[in-house]
mmCIF file of C-alpha atoms in Angstrom:
data_model
loop_
_atom_site.group_PDB
_atom_site.id
_atom_site.type_symbol
_atom_site.label_atom_id
_atom_site.label_comp_id
_atom_site.label_asym_id
_atom_site.label_seq_id
_atom_site.Cartn_x
_atom_site.Cartn_y
_atom_site.Cartn_z
ATOM 1 C CA MET R 1 5.671 -9.879 -30.385
ATOM 2 C CA ARG R 2 2.632 -10.608 -32.562
ATOM 3 C CA ARG R 3 1.376 -7.504 -34.495
ATOM 4 C CA PRO R 4 -2.294 -6.801 -34.686
ATOM 5 C CA PRO R 5 -3.895 -7.565 -38.168
ATOM 6 C CA LEU R 6 -3.329 -4.674 -40.428
ATOM 7 C CA LEU R 7 -6.664 -4.490 -42.126
ATOM 8 C CA PRO R 8 -8.931 -4.017 -38.982
ATOM 9 C CA ALA R 9 -6.457 -1.360 -37.576
ATOM 10 C CA LEU R 10 -6.425 0.428 -40.874
ATOM 11 C CA CYS R 11 -10.280 0.494 -41.103
ATOM 12 C CA LEU R 12 -10.511 1.871 -37.560
ATOM 13 C CA ALA R 13 -7.961 4.642 -38.476
ATOM 14 C CA LEU R 14 -9.770 5.581 -41.717
ATOM 15 C CA CYS R 15 -13.278 5.636 -39.964
ATOM 16 C CA ALA R 16 -12.003 7.979 -37.221
ATOM 17 C CA SER R 17 -10.463 10.261 -39.689
ATOM 18 C CA PHE R 18 -13.627 10.288 -41.881
ATOM 19 C CA ALA R 19 -15.767 11.076 -38.923
ATOM 20 C CA GLN R 20 -13.694 14.146 -38.026
ATOM 21 C CA VAL R 21 -14.194 15.623 -41.598
ATOM 22 C CA LEU R 22 -17.942 14.814 -41.943
ATOM 23 C CA PRO R 23 -19.865 17.988 -42.709
ATOM 24 C CA ALA R 24 -22.265 19.008 -39.967
ATOM 25 C CA ALA R 25 -25.162 18.650 -42.448
ATOM 26 C CA ALA R 26 -24.464 15.079 -42.860
ATOM 27 C CA GLN R 27 -24.529 14.294 -39.233
ATOM 28 C CA ALA R 28 -27.840 13.558 -37.418
ATOM 29 C CA PRO R 29 -29.399 16.586 -35.887
ATOM 30 C CA GLU R 30 -29.607 16.815 -32.135
ATOM 31 C CA PRO R 31 -32.882 15.262 -30.976
ATOM 32 C CA LEU R 32 -35.697 17.529 -29.852
ATOM 33 C CA GLY R 33 -38.538 16.667 -27.472
ATOM 34 C CA ILE R 34 -41.998 16.612 -29.028
ATOM 35 C CA ALA R 35 -43.008 19.453 -26.869
ATOM 36 C CA LEU R 36 -40.059 21.418 -28.372
ATOM 37 C CA GLU R 37 -38.050 21.225 -25.073
ATOM 38 C CA GLY R 38 -34.913 23.144 -25.863
ATOM 39 C CA PHE R 39 -36.330 25.153 -28.678
ATOM 40 C CA ALA R 40 -36.475 28.786 -27.621
ATOM 41 C CA TYR R 41 -39.515 30.900 -28.068
ATOM 42 C CA PRO R 42 -39.361 34.784 -28.278
ATOM 43 C CA TYR R 43 -41.357 35.312 -25.025
ATOM 44 C CA PRO R 44 -41.716 33.315 -21.698
ATOM 45 C CA VAL R 45 -43.997 30.267 -22.031
ATOM 46 C CA ALA R 46 -46.754 29.298 -19.396
ATOM 47 C CA TYR R 47 -48.879 26.164 -19.359
ATOM 48 C CA LEU R 48 -52.538 25.617 -18.721
ATOM 49 C CA PRO R 49 -53.565 22.095 -17.499
ATOM 50 C CA LEU R 50 -56.159 20.504 -19.634
ATOM 51 C CA SER R 51 -57.536 16.974 -20.245
ATOM 52 C CA ARG R 52 -58.248 15.145 -23.402
ATOM 53 C CA ASP R 53 -58.791 11.424 -24.224
ATOM 54 C CA GLY R 54 -58.640 10.712 -20.491
ATOM 55 C CA GLU R 55 -55.144 12.001 -20.338
ATOM 56 C CA ALA R 56 -53.594 14.985 -18.586
ATOM 57 C CA GLN R 57 -52.367 17.483 -21.231
ATOM 58 C CA ARG R 58 -50.735 20.976 -21.108
ATOM 59 C CA LEU R 59 -51.585 23.826 -23.336
ATOM 60 C CA ALA R 60 -48.546 26.158 -23.809
ATOM 61 C CA TYR R 61 -49.023 29.838 -24.397
ATOM 62 C CA MET R 62 -47.200 33.215 -24.356
ATOM 63 C CA ASP R 63 -48.959 36.110 -22.667
ATOM 64 C CA VAL R 64 -47.238 39.323 -23.620
ATOM 65 C CA ALA R 65 -48.036 42.566 -21.838
ATOM 66 C CA PRO R 66 -48.415 45.786 -23.775
ATOM 67 C CA GLN R 67 -45.014 47.534 -24.404
ATOM 68 C CA GLY R 68 -46.703 50.708 -25.383
ATOM 69 C CA ALA R 69 -49.372 52.660 -23.500
ATOM 70 C CA PRO R 70 -51.955 49.972 -22.676
ATOM 71 C CA ASN R 71 -55.285 50.315 -24.538
ATOM 72 C CA GLY R 72 -57.200 47.818 -22.397
ATOM 73 C CA ARG R 73 -57.602 45.266 -25.251
ATOM 74 C CA ALA R 74 -56.182 41.803 -25.934
ATOM 75 C CA VAL R 75 -55.524 40.006 -29.212
ATOM 76 C CA LEU R 76 -55.429 36.202 -29.519
ATOM 77 C CA LEU R 77 -53.034 34.806 -32.265
ATOM 78 C CA LEU R 78 -53.862 31.361 -33.635
ATOM 79 C CA HIS R 79 -51.198 29.483 -35.536
ATOM 80 C CA GLY R 80 -51.122 27.326 -38.607
ATOM 81 C CA ARG R 81 -50.659 23.493 -38.797
ATOM 82 C CA ASN R 82 -46.994 23.493 -39.916
ATOM 83 C CA PHE R 83 -45.811 26.145 -37.481
ATOM 84 C CA PRO R 84 -45.226 26.802 -33.682
ATOM 85 C CA SER R 85 -46.548 29.954 -32.313
ATOM 86 C CA SER R 86 -43.106 31.346 -32.151
ATOM 87 C CA TYR R 87 -43.382 32.378 -35.829
ATOM 88 C CA TRP R 88 -45.793 35.128 -34.561
ATOM 89 C CA ALA R 89 -42.857 37.200 -33.048
ATOM 90 C CA PRO R 90 -42.943 40.122 -35.405
ATOM 91 C CA VAL R 91 -46.694 40.407 -35.042
ATOM 92 C CA ILE R 92 -46.451 40.154 -31.260
ATOM 93 C CA ALA R 93 -43.970 42.911 -31.183
ATOM 94 C CA ALA R 94 -46.125 45.212 -33.465
ATOM 95 C CA LEU R 95 -49.430 44.590 -31.512
ATOM 96 C CA SER R 96 -47.837 44.817 -28.081
ATOM 97 C CA GLY R 97 -46.013 48.092 -29.076
ATOM 98 C CA ALA R 98 -49.411 49.457 -30.009
ATOM 99 C CA GLY R 99 -50.714 48.836 -26.577
ATOM 100 C CA TYR R 100 -52.350 45.560 -26.999
ATOM 101 C CA ARG R 101 -51.926 42.604 -24.678
ATOM 102 C CA VAL R 102 -51.148 39.496 -26.852
ATOM 103 C CA VAL R 103 -52.024 35.918 -25.912
ATOM 104 C CA VAL R 104 -50.319 33.371 -28.163
ATOM 105 C CA PRO R 105 -51.254 29.647 -27.608
ATOM 106 C CA ASP R 106 -49.869 26.473 -29.107
ATOM 107 C CA GLN R 107 -52.983 24.416 -29.591
ATOM 108 C CA LEU R 108 -52.867 20.936 -28.255
ATOM 109 C CA GLY R 109 -50.910 18.745 -30.766
ATOM 110 C CA PHE R 110 -48.617 21.677 -31.795
ATOM 111 C CA GLY R 111 -45.560 23.481 -30.617
ATOM 112 C CA LYS R 112 -44.756 23.242 -26.925
ATOM 113 C CA SER R 113 -48.152 21.881 -26.018
ATOM 114 C CA ALA R 114 -49.039 18.254 -25.355
ATOM 115 C CA LYS R 115 -49.601 15.775 -28.184
ATOM 116 C CA PRO R 116 -52.905 13.951 -27.875
ATOM 117 C CA VAL R 117 -53.218 10.770 -29.955
ATOM 118 C CA GLY R 118 -57.037 10.698 -30.319
ATOM 119 C CA PRO R 119 -59.047 12.401 -33.060
ATOM 120 C CA PHE R 120 -58.996 16.219 -33.256
ATOM 121 C CA THR R 121 -62.131 18.363 -33.388
ATOM 122 C CA PHE R 122 -62.331 22.078 -33.804
ATOM 123 C CA ASP R 123 -64.990 22.211 -31.350
ATOM 124 C CA ARG R 124 -62.757 20.740 -28.729
ATOM 125 C CA MET R 125 -59.846 23.127 -29.779
ATOM 126 C CA ALA R 126 -62.306 26.027 -29.451
ATOM 127 C CA ALA R 127 -63.397 24.932 -26.053
ATOM 128 C CA ASP R 128 -59.672 24.616 -25.054
ATOM 129 C CA THR R 129 -59.158 28.219 -26.242
ATOM 130 C CA VAL R 130 -62.120 29.448 -24.285
ATOM 131 C CA ALA R 131 -60.710 27.645 -21.193
ATOM 132 C CA LEU R 132 -57.385 29.643 -21.698
ATOM 133 C CA LEU R 133 -59.237 32.988 -22.089
ATOM 134 C CA ASP R 134 -61.232 32.023 -18.835
ATOM 135 C CA ALA R 135 -57.963 31.269 -16.965
ATOM 136 C CA LEU R 136 -56.596 34.666 -18.079
ATOM 137 C CA ASP R 137 -59.864 36.520 -17.115
ATOM 138 C CA LEU R 138 -60.300 37.699 -20.778
ATOM 139 C CA ARG R 139 -63.907 38.120 -21.483
ATOM 140 C CA ARG R 140 -63.550 39.448 -25.058
ATOM 141 C CA VAL R 141 -60.641 39.414 -27.566
ATOM 142 C CA ASP R 142 -59.725 40.271 -31.037
ATOM 143 C CA VAL R 143 -58.482 37.197 -33.034
ATOM 144 C CA VAL R 144 -55.845 37.062 -35.665
ATOM 145 C CA ALA R 145 -55.487 33.593 -37.137
ATOM 146 C CA HIS R 146 -53.345 32.053 -39.858
ATOM 147 C CA SER R 147 -54.048 28.965 -41.993
ATOM 148 C CA MET R 148 -55.456 26.085 -39.957
ATOM 149 C CA GLY R 149 -55.908 28.695 -37.241
ATOM 150 C CA GLY R 150 -58.487 30.323 -39.444
ATOM 151 C CA MET R 151 -60.578 27.269 -39.280
ATOM 152 C CA LEU R 152 -60.378 27.199 -35.482
ATOM 153 C CA ALA R 153 -61.155 30.974 -35.292
ATOM 154 C CA VAL R 154 -64.280 30.468 -37.344
ATOM 155 C CA ARG R 155 -65.460 27.674 -34.944
ATOM 156 C CA LEU R 156 -64.621 29.886 -31.946
ATOM 157 C CA ALA R 157 -66.649 32.759 -33.351
ATOM 158 C CA ARG R 158 -69.568 30.467 -33.972
ATOM 159 C CA ASN R 159 -69.492 28.591 -30.619
ATOM 160 C CA ALA R 160 -68.582 31.553 -28.425
ATOM 161 C CA PRO R 161 -69.517 34.678 -30.291
ATOM 162 C CA GLU R 162 -69.624 36.859 -27.141
ATOM 163 C CA ARG R 163 -65.826 36.235 -26.738
ATOM 164 C CA VAL R 164 -64.774 37.506 -30.226
ATOM 165 C CA ASN R 165 -64.695 41.275 -30.925
ATOM 166 C CA SER R 166 -63.334 40.965 -34.469
ATOM 167 C CA LEU R 167 -61.448 38.522 -36.787
ATOM 168 C CA VAL R 168 -58.532 38.838 -38.980
ATOM 169 C CA LEU R 169 -58.036 35.667 -41.084
ATOM 170 C CA GLU R 170 -54.579 35.547 -42.640
ATOM 171 C CA ALA R 171 -54.449 33.186 -45.618
ATOM 172 C CA PRO R 172 -57.005 30.788 -43.940
ATOM 173 C CA ILE R 173 -57.482 27.225 -45.180
ATOM 174 C CA GLY R 174 -61.054 25.853 -45.199
ATOM 175 C CA LEU R 175 -62.422 28.320 -47.658
ATOM 176 C CA GLU R 176 -63.668 25.279 -49.636
ATOM 177 C CA ASP R 177 -65.008 21.839 -48.544
ATOM 178 C CA TYR R 178 -62.063 19.565 -49.326
ATOM 179 C CA ARG R 179 -64.303 16.514 -49.224
ATOM 180 C CA PHE R 180 -65.825 17.557 -52.554
ATOM 181 C CA SER R 181 -62.439 17.095 -54.237
ATOM 182 C CA VAL R 182 -60.354 14.776 -52.087
ATOM 183 C CA PRO R 183 -61.252 11.159 -51.238
ATOM 184 C CA PRO R 184 -60.937 9.841 -47.799
ATOM 185 C CA VAL R 185 -57.292 9.021 -47.008
ATOM 186 C CA GLY R 186 -56.508 6.477 -44.284
ATOM 187 C CA ASN R 187 -54.239 7.049 -41.430
ATOM 188 C CA GLU R 188 -51.782 4.314 -42.490
ATOM 189 C CA VAL R 189 -51.264 6.145 -45.772
ATOM 190 C CA LEU R 190 -50.769 9.515 -44.139
ATOM 191 C CA LEU R 191 -48.431 8.164 -41.369
ATOM 192 C CA LYS R 192 -46.221 6.496 -44.041
ATOM 193 C CA ARG R 193 -46.080 9.574 -46.263
ATOM 194 C CA GLU R 194 -45.441 11.991 -43.450
ATOM 195 C CA GLY R 195 -42.980 9.641 -41.759
ATOM 196 C CA GLU R 196 -40.910 9.269 -44.931
ATOM 197 C CA LEU R 197 -40.719 12.967 -45.841
ATOM 198 C CA THR R 198 -37.097 14.078 -45.746
ATOM 199 C CA ALA R 199 -35.892 17.505 -44.802
ATOM 200 C CA ALA R 200 -35.289 18.418 -48.491
ATOM 201 C CA ALA R 201 -38.756 17.314 -49.422
ATOM 202 C CA TYR R 202 -40.425 19.150 -46.534
ATOM 203 C CA ARG R 203 -38.470 22.351 -47.409
ATOM 204 C CA ARG R 204 -39.531 22.059 -50.987
ATOM 205 C CA GLN R 205 -43.222 21.247 -49.891
ATOM 206 C CA LEU R 206 -43.254 24.570 -47.823
ATOM 207 C CA MET R 207 -41.719 26.683 -50.541
ATOM 208 C CA THR R 208 -43.928 25.292 -53.430
ATOM 209 C CA SER R 209 -47.269 24.508 -51.760
ATOM 210 C CA TYR R 210 -47.180 27.785 -50.016
ATOM 211 C CA ALA R 211 -45.767 29.832 -53.006
ATOM 212 C CA LEU R 212 -43.515 31.618 -50.650
ATOM 213 C CA SER R 213 -41.647 34.701 -51.765
ATOM 214 C CA LEU R 214 -39.179 34.306 -48.730
ATOM 215 C CA PRO R 215 -35.720 32.750 -49.076
ATOM 216 C CA GLU R 216 -35.276 29.152 -47.873
ATOM 217 C CA SER R 217 -33.399 30.423 -44.938
ATOM 218 C CA ALA R 218 -36.476 32.030 -43.510
ATOM 219 C CA ILE R 219 -38.225 28.643 -43.013
ATOM 220 C CA GLU R 220 -35.309 26.683 -42.104
ATOM 221 C CA PRO R 221 -36.187 26.814 -38.371
ATOM 222 C CA PHE R 222 -39.493 25.048 -39.191
ATOM 223 C CA VAL R 223 -37.529 22.319 -41.292
ATOM 224 C CA GLU R 224 -35.070 22.013 -38.389
ATOM 225 C CA ILE R 225 -37.890 21.372 -35.869
ATOM 226 C CA ARG R 226 -39.419 18.604 -37.835
ATOM 227 C CA GLU R 227 -36.053 16.938 -38.415
ATOM 228 C CA ARG R 228 -35.009 17.083 -34.778
ATOM 229 C CA VAL R 229 -38.328 15.662 -33.315
ATOM 230 C CA LYS R 230 -37.660 12.613 -35.435
ATOM 231 C CA GLY R 231 -34.900 11.821 -32.885
ATOM 232 C CA SER R 232 -37.287 11.783 -29.912
ATOM 233 C CA GLY R 233 -38.464 8.528 -28.347
ATOM 234 C CA GLU R 234 -42.024 9.966 -28.585
ATOM 235 C CA TYR R 235 -41.811 10.745 -32.298
ATOM 236 C CA PRO R 236 -44.546 8.125 -33.166
ATOM 237 C CA ARG R 237 -46.830 10.016 -30.914
ATOM 238 C CA TRP R 238 -46.016 13.443 -32.530
ATOM 239 C CA LEU R 239 -46.560 11.890 -35.952
ATOM 240 C CA GLN R 240 -49.914 10.497 -34.990
ATOM 241 C CA SER R 241 -51.005 13.703 -33.561
ATOM 242 C CA PHE R 242 -49.971 15.658 -36.760
ATOM 243 C CA VAL R 243 -51.808 13.129 -38.915
ATOM 244 C CA ASN R 244 -54.936 13.568 -36.873
ATOM 245 C CA SER R 245 -55.006 17.281 -37.493
ATOM 246 C CA TYR R 246 -55.121 16.539 -41.293
ATOM 247 C CA GLN R 247 -58.321 14.401 -40.667
ATOM 248 C CA ALA R 248 -59.881 17.300 -38.822
ATOM 249 C CA ILE R 249 -59.206 19.688 -41.606
ATOM 250 C CA TRP R 250 -60.542 17.353 -44.308
ATOM 251 C CA GLY R 251 -63.426 15.990 -42.248
ATOM 252 C CA GLN R 252 -64.778 19.119 -40.360
ATOM 253 C CA PRO R 253 -65.283 21.858 -42.972
ATOM 254 C CA VAL R 254 -66.049 25.457 -41.741
ATOM 255 C CA VAL R 255 -66.725 27.023 -45.077
ATOM 256 C CA HIS R 256 -70.526 26.599 -44.704
ATOM 257 C CA GLU R 257 -70.376 28.496 -41.445
ATOM 258 C CA ILE R 258 -68.238 31.473 -42.556
ATOM 259 C CA PRO R 259 -71.165 33.604 -43.821
ATOM 260 C CA LEU R 260 -72.873 33.181 -40.458
ATOM 261 C CA VAL R 261 -70.048 34.728 -38.471
ATOM 262 C CA GLN R 262 -71.330 38.010 -37.066
ATOM 263 C CA ALA R 263 -67.992 39.630 -35.911
ATOM 264 C CA PRO R 264 -66.285 42.140 -38.170
ATOM 265 C CA THR R 265 -63.968 39.895 -40.377
ATOM 266 C CA LEU R 266 -60.971 40.903 -42.495
ATOM 267 C CA PHE R 267 -59.416 38.313 -44.843
ATOM 268 C CA LEU R 268 -55.827 39.097 -45.657
ATOM 269 C CA MET R 269 -54.782 36.845 -48.534
ATOM 270 C CA GLY R 270 -51.673 36.132 -50.556
ATOM 271 C CA GLY R 271 -52.291 36.658 -54.201
ATOM 272 C CA ASN R 272 -50.043 33.743 -55.113
ATOM 273 C CA ASP R 273 -51.407 31.332 -52.320
ATOM 274 C CA ARG R 274 -53.017 28.226 -53.879
ATOM 275 C CA ASN R 275 -52.480 26.025 -50.973
ATOM 276 C CA ALA R 276 -55.266 23.304 -50.478
ATOM 277 C CA PRO R 277 -54.763 20.540 -47.958
ATOM 278 C CA GLY R 278 -55.183 17.111 -49.511
ATOM 279 C CA LYS R 279 -54.562 18.308 -53.118
ATOM 280 C CA PRO R 280 -52.034 15.602 -53.799
ATOM 281 C CA TYR R 281 -54.777 13.003 -53.129
ATOM 282 C CA ALA R 282 -57.335 14.549 -55.478
ATOM 283 C CA PRO R 283 -57.986 13.539 -59.085
ATOM 284 C CA PRO R 284 -56.081 15.861 -61.375
ATOM 285 C CA GLU R 285 -59.118 17.383 -62.850
ATOM 286 C CA LEU R 286 -60.399 18.333 -59.369
ATOM 287 C CA ALA R 287 -57.003 19.283 -57.957
ATOM 288 C CA ALA R 288 -56.647 21.831 -60.701
ATOM 289 C CA LYS R 289 -59.669 23.744 -59.309
ATOM 290 C CA MET R 290 -58.634 23.614 -55.677
ATOM 291 C CA GLY R 291 -56.971 26.388 -53.729
ATOM 292 C CA ARG R 292 -58.445 29.487 -55.241
ATOM 293 C CA ASN R 293 -58.062 31.059 -51.951
ATOM 294 C CA ALA R 294 -58.145 34.789 -52.714
ATOM 295 C CA GLU R 295 -61.150 34.322 -54.980
ATOM 296 C CA ASN R 296 -62.963 32.241 -52.425
ATOM 297 C CA ALA R 297 -62.250 34.778 -49.629
ATOM 298 C CA ARG R 298 -63.819 37.535 -51.727
ATOM 299 C CA ALA R 299 -66.836 35.616 -52.351
ATOM 300 C CA LEU R 300 -67.273 34.554 -48.767
ATOM 301 C CA ALA R 301 -66.608 37.950 -47.434
ATOM 302 C CA ALA R 302 -69.429 39.333 -49.639
ATOM 303 C CA ARG R 303 -71.837 36.852 -48.089
ATOM 304 C CA MET R 304 -70.893 37.919 -44.397
ATOM 305 C CA PRO R 305 -72.693 40.558 -42.298
ATOM 306 C CA ASN R 306 -69.452 42.484 -41.953
ATOM 307 C CA GLY R 307 -66.720 40.920 -44.038
ATOM 308 C CA ARG R 308 -64.142 42.203 -46.414
ATOM 309 C CA ALA R 309 -61.162 40.736 -48.269
ATOM 310 C CA GLU R 310 -57.895 42.175 -49.225
ATOM 311 C CA VAL R 311 -55.239 40.517 -51.444
ATOM 312 C CA PHE R 312 -51.411 41.128 -51.251
ATOM 313 C CA GLU R 313 -50.244 40.571 -54.677
ATOM 314 C CA GLY R 314 -46.869 38.698 -55.108
ATOM 315 C CA VAL R 315 -47.228 37.043 -51.727
ATOM 316 C CA GLY R 316 -47.875 33.426 -50.683
ATOM 317 C CA HIS R 317 -49.235 31.689 -47.661
ATOM 318 C CA LEU R 318 -47.107 33.368 -44.963
ATOM 319 C CA VAL R 319 -48.414 36.904 -45.390
ATOM 320 C CA HIS R 320 -47.230 38.095 -41.901
ATOM 321 C CA MET R 321 -43.705 36.999 -42.806
ATOM 322 C CA GLU R 322 -43.562 37.753 -46.478
ATOM 323 C CA ALA R 323 -45.034 41.291 -46.164
ATOM 324 C CA ALA R 324 -44.527 41.974 -42.408
ATOM 325 C CA ASP R 325 -44.699 45.709 -42.321
ATOM 326 C CA ARG R 326 -47.793 45.961 -44.573
ATOM 327 C CA PHE R 327 -49.466 43.110 -42.787
ATOM 328 C CA ASN R 328 -48.974 44.632 -39.337
ATOM 329 C CA ALA R 329 -50.094 48.184 -40.443
ATOM 330 C CA ARG R 330 -53.218 46.744 -41.920
ATOM 331 C CA VAL R 331 -54.132 44.493 -38.939
ATOM 332 C CA LEU R 332 -53.585 47.585 -36.452
ATOM 333 C CA GLU R 333 -55.656 49.703 -38.741
ATOM 334 C CA PHE R 334 -58.430 47.162 -38.614
ATOM 335 C CA LEU R 335 -58.279 46.410 -34.995
ATOM 336 C CA ASP R 336 -58.157 50.104 -33.966
ATOM 337 C CA GLY R 337 -61.315 50.633 -36.027
ATOM 338 C CA HIS R 338 -63.366 48.017 -34.159
#
């Protein structure tokens, strides 16, 4: 009887053995749908049908009833660009426990919502938010907004002032006009850069750009989401949508409108937060002057009819996670006073 060639058989055996001992971290992560199908949120998720770019879209949101004695008020939480709305979990618990109804959407392009491929505008996002409030029969809400959500909150307060009772802006971006420091960057450059970002590089970007005082383990869920959506067949759509949100941040400044906001406004800033979208593309001499967020918040608050700014020293961009108890207490004190 003829024996099988030794070398191929040996290679097969070695490959099988090696696969069994590969560490889990070296294996490809399980793919995740670009609407985060399979990724659990802390509360049930509902969907509002919308339309954008001639396509049917779905806006995902959590609507959490008061857990304490209801006070008849509702708070709208608006997330940042790099985070799903699930990261609001500790804030939701604090607000609902104090008697507030809490509405927590994923804006189109983010989290469990649909991913439009056309250009983003804060006006359209504000209109989508108003549509959600209408669907939930909420005529007036308090708004707590983080990072990019702060830009949206400003536009919402300007476009629909009758719907906004008060504003809490947590480490908002858009406190300067990035066009003054950062040149235009084409989509092809952004798509290449974002597409090539590894898990390690993204983790480092979050920790350093946001000057986080948290351990890396606290942001791992966000790194995991980004890595897992790469395995989706619709990843190119996710990537285009994400890049479009950068173009909105760069090209649609709100800083010039902030002093015109009439609603009582509280800025809660991290003292270490120097985050400024587009900074890597700015000339070094201009990049060095970007991201003076606490300073900018104080200056803008002083120009508002009813604004104030507070700085949490030793904290970065994720104030509600880095100083959770203090943040929640200050938000509740502010809301209860308005």
